[in-house]
Coordinates of C-alpha atoms in Angstrom, one line a residue:
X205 CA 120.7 -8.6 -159.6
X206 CA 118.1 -5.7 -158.9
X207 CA 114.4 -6.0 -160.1
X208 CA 112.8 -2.9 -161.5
X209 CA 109.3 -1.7 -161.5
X210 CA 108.1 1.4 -163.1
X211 CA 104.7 2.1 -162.5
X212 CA 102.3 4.9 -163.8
X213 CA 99.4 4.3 -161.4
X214 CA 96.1 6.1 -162.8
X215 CA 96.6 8.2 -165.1
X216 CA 94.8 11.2 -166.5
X217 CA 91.7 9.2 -167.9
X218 CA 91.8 6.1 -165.3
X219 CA 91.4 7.1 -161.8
X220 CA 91.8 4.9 -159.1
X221 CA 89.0 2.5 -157.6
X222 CA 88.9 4.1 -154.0
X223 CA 89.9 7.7 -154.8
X224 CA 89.1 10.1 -152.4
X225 CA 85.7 11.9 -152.6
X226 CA 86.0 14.5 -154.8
X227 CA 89.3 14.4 -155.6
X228 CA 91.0 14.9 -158.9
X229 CA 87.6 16.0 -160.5
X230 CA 87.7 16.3 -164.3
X231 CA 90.3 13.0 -164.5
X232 CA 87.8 10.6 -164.3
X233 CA 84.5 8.7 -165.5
X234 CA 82.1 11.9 -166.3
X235 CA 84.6 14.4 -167.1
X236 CA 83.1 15.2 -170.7
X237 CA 79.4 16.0 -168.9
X238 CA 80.7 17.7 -166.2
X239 CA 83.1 19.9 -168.3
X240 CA 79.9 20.7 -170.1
X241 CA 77.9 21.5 -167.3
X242 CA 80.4 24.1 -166.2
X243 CA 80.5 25.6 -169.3
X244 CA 76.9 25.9 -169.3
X245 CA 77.4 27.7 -165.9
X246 CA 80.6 30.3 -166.8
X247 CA 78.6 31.5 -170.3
X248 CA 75.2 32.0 -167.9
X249 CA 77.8 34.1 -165.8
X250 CA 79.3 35.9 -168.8
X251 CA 76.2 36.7 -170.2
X252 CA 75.2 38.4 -167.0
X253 CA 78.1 40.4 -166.6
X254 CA 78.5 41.9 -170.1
X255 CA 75.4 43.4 -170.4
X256 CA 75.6 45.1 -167.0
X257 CA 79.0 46.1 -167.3
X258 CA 77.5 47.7 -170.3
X259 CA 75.1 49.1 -168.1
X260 CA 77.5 50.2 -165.7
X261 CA 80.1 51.8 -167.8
X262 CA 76.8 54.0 -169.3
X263 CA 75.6 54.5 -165.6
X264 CA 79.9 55.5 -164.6
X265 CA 80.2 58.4 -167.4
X266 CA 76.8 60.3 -166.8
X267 CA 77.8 60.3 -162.9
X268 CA 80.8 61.0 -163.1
X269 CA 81.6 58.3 -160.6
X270 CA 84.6 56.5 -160.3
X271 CA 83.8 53.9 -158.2
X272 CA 81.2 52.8 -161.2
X273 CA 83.8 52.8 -163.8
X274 CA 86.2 50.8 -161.3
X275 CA 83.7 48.2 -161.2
X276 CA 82.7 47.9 -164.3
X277 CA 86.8 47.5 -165.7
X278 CA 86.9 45.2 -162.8
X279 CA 83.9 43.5 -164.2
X280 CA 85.7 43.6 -167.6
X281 CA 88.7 40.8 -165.9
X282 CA 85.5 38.7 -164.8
X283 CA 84.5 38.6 -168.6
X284 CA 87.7 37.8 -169.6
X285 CA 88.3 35.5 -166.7
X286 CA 85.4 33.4 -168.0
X287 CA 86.5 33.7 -171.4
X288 CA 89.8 32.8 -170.7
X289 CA 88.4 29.9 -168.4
X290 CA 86.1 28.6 -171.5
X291 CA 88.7 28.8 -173.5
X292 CA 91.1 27.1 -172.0
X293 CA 89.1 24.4 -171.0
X294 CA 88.5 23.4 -174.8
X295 CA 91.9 23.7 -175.0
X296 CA 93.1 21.6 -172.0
X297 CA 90.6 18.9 -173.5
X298 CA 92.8 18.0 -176.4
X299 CA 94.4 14.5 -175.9
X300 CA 98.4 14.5 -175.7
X301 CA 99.7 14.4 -179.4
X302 CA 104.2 15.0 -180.3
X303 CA 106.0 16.7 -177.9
X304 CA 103.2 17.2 -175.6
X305 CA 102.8 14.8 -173.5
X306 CA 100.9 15.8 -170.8
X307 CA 98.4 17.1 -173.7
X308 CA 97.3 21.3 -173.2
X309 CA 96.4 20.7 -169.4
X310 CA 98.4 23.8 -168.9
X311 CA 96.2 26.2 -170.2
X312 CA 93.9 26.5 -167.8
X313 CA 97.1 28.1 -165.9
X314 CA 98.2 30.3 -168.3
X315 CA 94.6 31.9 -168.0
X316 CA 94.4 32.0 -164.5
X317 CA 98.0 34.0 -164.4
X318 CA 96.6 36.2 -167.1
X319 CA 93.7 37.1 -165.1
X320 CA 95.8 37.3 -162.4
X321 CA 98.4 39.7 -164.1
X322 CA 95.3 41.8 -165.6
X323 CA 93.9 42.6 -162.1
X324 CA 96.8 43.5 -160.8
X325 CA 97.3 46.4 -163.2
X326 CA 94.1 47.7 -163.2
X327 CA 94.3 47.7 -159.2
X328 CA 97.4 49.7 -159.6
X329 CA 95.2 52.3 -162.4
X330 CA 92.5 52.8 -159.8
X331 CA 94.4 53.3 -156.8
X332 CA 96.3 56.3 -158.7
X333 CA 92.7 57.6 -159.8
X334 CA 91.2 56.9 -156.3
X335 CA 94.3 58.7 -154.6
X336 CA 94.3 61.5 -157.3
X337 CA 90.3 62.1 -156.5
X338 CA 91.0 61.9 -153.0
X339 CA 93.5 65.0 -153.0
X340 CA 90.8 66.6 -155.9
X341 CA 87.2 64.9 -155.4
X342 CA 85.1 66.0 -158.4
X343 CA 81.1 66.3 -158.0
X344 CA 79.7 62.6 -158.1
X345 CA 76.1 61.9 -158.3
X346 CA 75.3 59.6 -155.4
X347 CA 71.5 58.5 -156.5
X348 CA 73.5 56.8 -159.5
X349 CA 76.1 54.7 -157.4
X350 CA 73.3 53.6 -155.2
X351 CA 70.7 52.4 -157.8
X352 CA 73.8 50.8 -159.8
X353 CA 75.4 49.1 -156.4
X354 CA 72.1 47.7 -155.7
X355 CA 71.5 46.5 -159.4
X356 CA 75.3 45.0 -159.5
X357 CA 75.1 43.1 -156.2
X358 CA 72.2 41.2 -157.7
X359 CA 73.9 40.7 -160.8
X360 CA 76.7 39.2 -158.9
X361 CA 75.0 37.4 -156.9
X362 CA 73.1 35.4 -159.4
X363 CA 76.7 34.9 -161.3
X364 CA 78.2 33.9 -158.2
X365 CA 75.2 31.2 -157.6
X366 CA 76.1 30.4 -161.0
X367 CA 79.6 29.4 -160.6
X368 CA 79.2 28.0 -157.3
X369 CA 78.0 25.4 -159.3
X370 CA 81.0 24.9 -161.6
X371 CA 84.1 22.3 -160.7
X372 CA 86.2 25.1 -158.2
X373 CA 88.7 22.6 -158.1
X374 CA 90.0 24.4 -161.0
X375 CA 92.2 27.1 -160.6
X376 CA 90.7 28.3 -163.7
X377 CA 87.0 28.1 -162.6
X378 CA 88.1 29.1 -159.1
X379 CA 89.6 32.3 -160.5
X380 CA 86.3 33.3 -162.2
X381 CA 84.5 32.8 -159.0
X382 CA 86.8 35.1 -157.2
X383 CA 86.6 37.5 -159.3
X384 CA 83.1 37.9 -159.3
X385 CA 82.9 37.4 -155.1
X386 CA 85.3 40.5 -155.0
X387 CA 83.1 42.1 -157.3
X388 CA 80.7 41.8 -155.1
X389 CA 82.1 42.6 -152.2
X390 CA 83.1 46.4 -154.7
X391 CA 79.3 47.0 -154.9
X392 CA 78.5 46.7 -151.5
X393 CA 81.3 49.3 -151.0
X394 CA 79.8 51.2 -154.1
X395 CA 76.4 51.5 -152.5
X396 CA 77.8 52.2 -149.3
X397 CA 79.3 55.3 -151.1
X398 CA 76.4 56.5 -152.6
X399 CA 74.6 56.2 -149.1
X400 CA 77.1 58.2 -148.0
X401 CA 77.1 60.8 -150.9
X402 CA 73.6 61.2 -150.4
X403 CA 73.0 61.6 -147.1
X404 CA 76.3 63.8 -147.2
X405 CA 77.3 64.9 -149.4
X406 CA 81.0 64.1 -148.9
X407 CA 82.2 63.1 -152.6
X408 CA 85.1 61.6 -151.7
X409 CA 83.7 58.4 -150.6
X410 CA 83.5 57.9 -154.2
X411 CA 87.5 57.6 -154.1
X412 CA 87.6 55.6 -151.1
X413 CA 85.4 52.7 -152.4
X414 CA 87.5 52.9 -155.6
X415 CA 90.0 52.1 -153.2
X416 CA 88.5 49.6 -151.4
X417 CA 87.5 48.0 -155.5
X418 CA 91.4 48.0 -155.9
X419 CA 92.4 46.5 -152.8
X420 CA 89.9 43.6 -153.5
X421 CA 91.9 43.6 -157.1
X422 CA 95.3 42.8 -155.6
X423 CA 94.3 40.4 -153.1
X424 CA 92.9 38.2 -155.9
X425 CA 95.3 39.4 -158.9
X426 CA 98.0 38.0 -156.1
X427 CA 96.2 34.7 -155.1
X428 CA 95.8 33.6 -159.3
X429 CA 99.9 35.1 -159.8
X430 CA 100.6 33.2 -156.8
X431 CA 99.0 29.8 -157.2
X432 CA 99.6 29.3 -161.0
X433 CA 103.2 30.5 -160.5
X434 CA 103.5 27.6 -158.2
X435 CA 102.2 24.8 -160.9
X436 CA 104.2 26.3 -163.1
X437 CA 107.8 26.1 -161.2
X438 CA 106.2 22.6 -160.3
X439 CA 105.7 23.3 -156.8
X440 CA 104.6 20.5 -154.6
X441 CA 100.3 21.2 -154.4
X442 CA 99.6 23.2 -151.3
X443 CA 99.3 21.0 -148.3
X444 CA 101.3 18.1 -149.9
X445 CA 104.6 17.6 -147.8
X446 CA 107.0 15.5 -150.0
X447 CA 109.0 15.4 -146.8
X448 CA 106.2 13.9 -144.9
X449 CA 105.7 11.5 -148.0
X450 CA 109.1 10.2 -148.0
X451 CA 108.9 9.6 -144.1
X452 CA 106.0 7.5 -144.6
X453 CA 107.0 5.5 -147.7
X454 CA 110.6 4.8 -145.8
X455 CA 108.2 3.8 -142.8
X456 CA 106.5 1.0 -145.1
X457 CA 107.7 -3.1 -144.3
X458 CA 110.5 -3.9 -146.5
X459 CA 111.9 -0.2 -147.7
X460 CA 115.1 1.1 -147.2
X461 CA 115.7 4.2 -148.8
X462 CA 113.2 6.4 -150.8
X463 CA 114.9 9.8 -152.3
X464 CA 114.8 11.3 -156.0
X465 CA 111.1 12.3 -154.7
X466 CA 109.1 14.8 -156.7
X467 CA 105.7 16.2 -156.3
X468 CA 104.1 18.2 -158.6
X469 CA 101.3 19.6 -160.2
X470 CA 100.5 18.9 -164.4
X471 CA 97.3 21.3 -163.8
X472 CA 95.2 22.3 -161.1
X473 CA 93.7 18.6 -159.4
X474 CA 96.1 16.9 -161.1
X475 CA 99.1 16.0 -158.9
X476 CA 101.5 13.8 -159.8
X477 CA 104.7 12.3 -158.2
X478 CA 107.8 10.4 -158.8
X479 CA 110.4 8.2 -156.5
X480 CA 113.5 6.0 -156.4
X481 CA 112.6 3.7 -154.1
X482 CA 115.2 0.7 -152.5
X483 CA 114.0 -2.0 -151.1
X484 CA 115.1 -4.6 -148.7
X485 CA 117.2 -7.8 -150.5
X486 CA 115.0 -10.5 -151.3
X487 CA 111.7 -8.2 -150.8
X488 CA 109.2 -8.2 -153.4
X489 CA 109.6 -5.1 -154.9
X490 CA 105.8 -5.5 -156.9
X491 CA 104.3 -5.4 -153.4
X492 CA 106.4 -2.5 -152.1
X493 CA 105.8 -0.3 -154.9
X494 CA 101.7 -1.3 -154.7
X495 CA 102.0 -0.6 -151.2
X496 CA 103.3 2.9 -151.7
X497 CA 100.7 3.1 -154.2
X498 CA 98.1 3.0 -151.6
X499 CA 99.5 5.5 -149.6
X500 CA 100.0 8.3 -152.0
X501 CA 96.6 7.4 -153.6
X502 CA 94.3 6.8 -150.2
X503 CA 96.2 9.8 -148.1
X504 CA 97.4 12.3 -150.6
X505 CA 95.2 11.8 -153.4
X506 CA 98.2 11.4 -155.8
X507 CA 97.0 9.4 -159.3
X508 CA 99.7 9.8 -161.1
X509 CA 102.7 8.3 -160.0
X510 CA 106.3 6.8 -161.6
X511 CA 107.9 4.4 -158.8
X512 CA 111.9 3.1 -159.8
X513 CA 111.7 0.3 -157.2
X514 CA 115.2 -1.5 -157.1
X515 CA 116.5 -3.6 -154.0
X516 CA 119.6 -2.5 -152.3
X517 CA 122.5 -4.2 -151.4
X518 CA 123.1 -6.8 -149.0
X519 CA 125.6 -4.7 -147.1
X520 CA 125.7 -0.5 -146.9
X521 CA 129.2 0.6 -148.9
X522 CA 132.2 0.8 -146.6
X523 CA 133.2 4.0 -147.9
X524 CA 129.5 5.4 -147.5
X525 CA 129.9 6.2 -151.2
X526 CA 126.2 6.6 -151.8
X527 CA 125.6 3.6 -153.6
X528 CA 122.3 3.9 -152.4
X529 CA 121.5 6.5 -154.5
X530 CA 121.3 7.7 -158.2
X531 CA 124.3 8.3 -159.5
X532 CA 122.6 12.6 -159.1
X533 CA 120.2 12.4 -156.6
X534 CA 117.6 15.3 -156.2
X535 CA 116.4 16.3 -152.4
X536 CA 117.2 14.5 -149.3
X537 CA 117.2 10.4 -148.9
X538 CA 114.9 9.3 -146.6
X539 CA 115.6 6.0 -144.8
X540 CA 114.3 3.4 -143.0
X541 CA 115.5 4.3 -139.8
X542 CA 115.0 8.1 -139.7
X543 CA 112.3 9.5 -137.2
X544 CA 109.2 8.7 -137.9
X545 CA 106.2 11.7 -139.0
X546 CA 104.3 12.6 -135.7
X547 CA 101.4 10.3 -135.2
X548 CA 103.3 7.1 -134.5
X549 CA 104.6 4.6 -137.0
X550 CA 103.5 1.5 -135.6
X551 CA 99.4 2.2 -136.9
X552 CA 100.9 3.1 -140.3
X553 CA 103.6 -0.2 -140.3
X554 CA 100.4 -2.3 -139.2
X555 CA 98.1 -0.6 -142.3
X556 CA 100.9 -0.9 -144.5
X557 CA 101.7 -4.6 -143.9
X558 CA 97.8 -5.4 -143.9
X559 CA 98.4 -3.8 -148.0
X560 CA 101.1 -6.5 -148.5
X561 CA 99.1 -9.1 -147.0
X562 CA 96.9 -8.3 -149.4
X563 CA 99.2 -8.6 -152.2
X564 CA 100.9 -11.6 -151.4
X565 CA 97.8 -13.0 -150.7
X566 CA 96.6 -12.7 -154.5

């Protein structure tokens, strides 16, 4: 006979009592006023940057300055970004309903890989417009970039204040607030150019900080391509080992084997994780499976977990069948006597036995 435990330990709306400090934000107790204070904080920063990207764009055509119109279409993604980001937030808020069962907490990513797509093309425009103007530069007037860099770095600066505010746990959030921290970082290079036009007259400084506007675009177009493409292929989160994991839950009193383990990611802070675990005969597999609980919960800051806990058999099979396993295991197996994560077991066997005191103590 084999006992079986599944367990879905803190879920989307119940977080655990002793999760980690800021962890998981927008799971818990005070997601709905916290959701509205960040919205509160993106439409403050949207307001800002459409009317001086209207400005801008104005300011771009009568100079004749590249640089200008490169920040203001790279202004345009940190509108939509927002948009996209209050968007999806009202979307990711519906509860699960039919086939979707994690609800919409997915949309958030589908914006941030939007906006990341979105930058990446226009950096790709501007660094053919900066390279054509570099070969051809036309007349720019430099008085105009200046007085427009200086105006946009306060802009963004108040906008980035703004969404420093916000939940950047989000990859959605965190997406806008790159966006506009590049953008700043484009009109210190846009009133650097005008500086330089002025005191000058070299118009082809113009292209250059166009170029420098696009190379800003690519490293954060990448970063949003990158890191939503990795929630979407279901990635383990970044700095989550589920090699490391399955070391230390084999190292726990009592387990045997632990394989079929899956980290993931349903959204941005919201990791989740799944296991077969075997257990020794006669072990209580409700204390093993709480014990692994604490582990994930108190050192990764995984919620959300499903935990098969079966005992093995008595005796290994002769034929090393793997009988141990599902009958199609995913990943590798890790067992009770495989070399332990560095750090020493013996601290982590003590901690995790105290956790089964606990248990058996109840």
């Amino acid at each position: 006979m084999t006992d079986l435990h599944t367990s879905g330990l803190h879920g989307a709306g119940e977080p655990g009592p002793s999760a980690p400090r800021g962890h998981g934000h927008g799971h818990g107790h005070g997601h709905a006023v916290s959701a509205q204070a960040d919205r509160r904080y993106l439409t403050g920063a949207l307001a800002l940057i459409v009317v001086f990207m209207a400005a801008e764009v104005v300011v771009g055509v009568i100079a004749r300055s590249l640089a200008l119109i490169s920040d203001a279409g790279h202004m345009l993604t940190d509108a939509f970004a927002i948009v996209f980001a209050l968007a999806a937030m009202r979307i990711a808020a519906r509860p699960p309903r039919g086939g979707f069962t994690y609800g919409l907490k997915r949309a958030e990513i589908v914006s941030a890989q939007l906006n990341g797509i979105t930058l990446l093309l226009l950096a790709a425009y501007f660094v053919y417009e900066g390279v054509h103007r570099l070969i051809a530069p036309p007349q720019v007037a430099g008085g105009y970039m200046l007085a427009t860099g200086l105006a946009g770095i306060a802009v963004n600066l108040a906008a980035t204040w703004l969404l420093r505010r916000a939940d950047r746990s989000s990859l959605n959030v965190e997406g806008a607030f790159q966006h506009i921290l590049n953008d700043l970082y484009a009109f210190i290079a846009t009133t650097a150019a005008g500086a330089v036009i002025m005191a000058t007259g070299w118009a082809r400084a113009d292209a250059v900080a166009a170029l420098v506007v696009a190379a800003l675009m690519l490293k954060a177009g990448w970063g949003l391509v990158r890191d939503a493409g990795r929630v979407f292929m279901e990635a383990a989160p970044v700095g989550v080992s589920p090699a490391e994991i399955g070391r230390r839950a084999a190292a726990l009193p009592h387990v045997v084997e632990v394989h079929d383990l899956h980290v993931w990611e349903v959204t941005s802070g919201y990791p989740a994780m799944s296991a077969h675990i075997l257990v020794a005969p006669g072990a209580d597999c409700h204390a093993v499976r709480q014990a692994v609980e604490h582990l994930l919960h108190d050192g990764y800051g995984i919620r959300h977990t499903t935990l098969q806990v079966d005992h093995a058999p008595a005796e290994p099979p002769a034929d090393d069948s793997g009988a141990f396993h599902c009958a199609d295991p995913h990943g590798p197996a890790h067992r009770s006597e495989d070399p332990p994560p560095p750090g020493g077991s013996p601290a982590r066997r003590a901690s995790a036995g105290a956790v089964l005191g606990r248990v058996a103590d109840r």
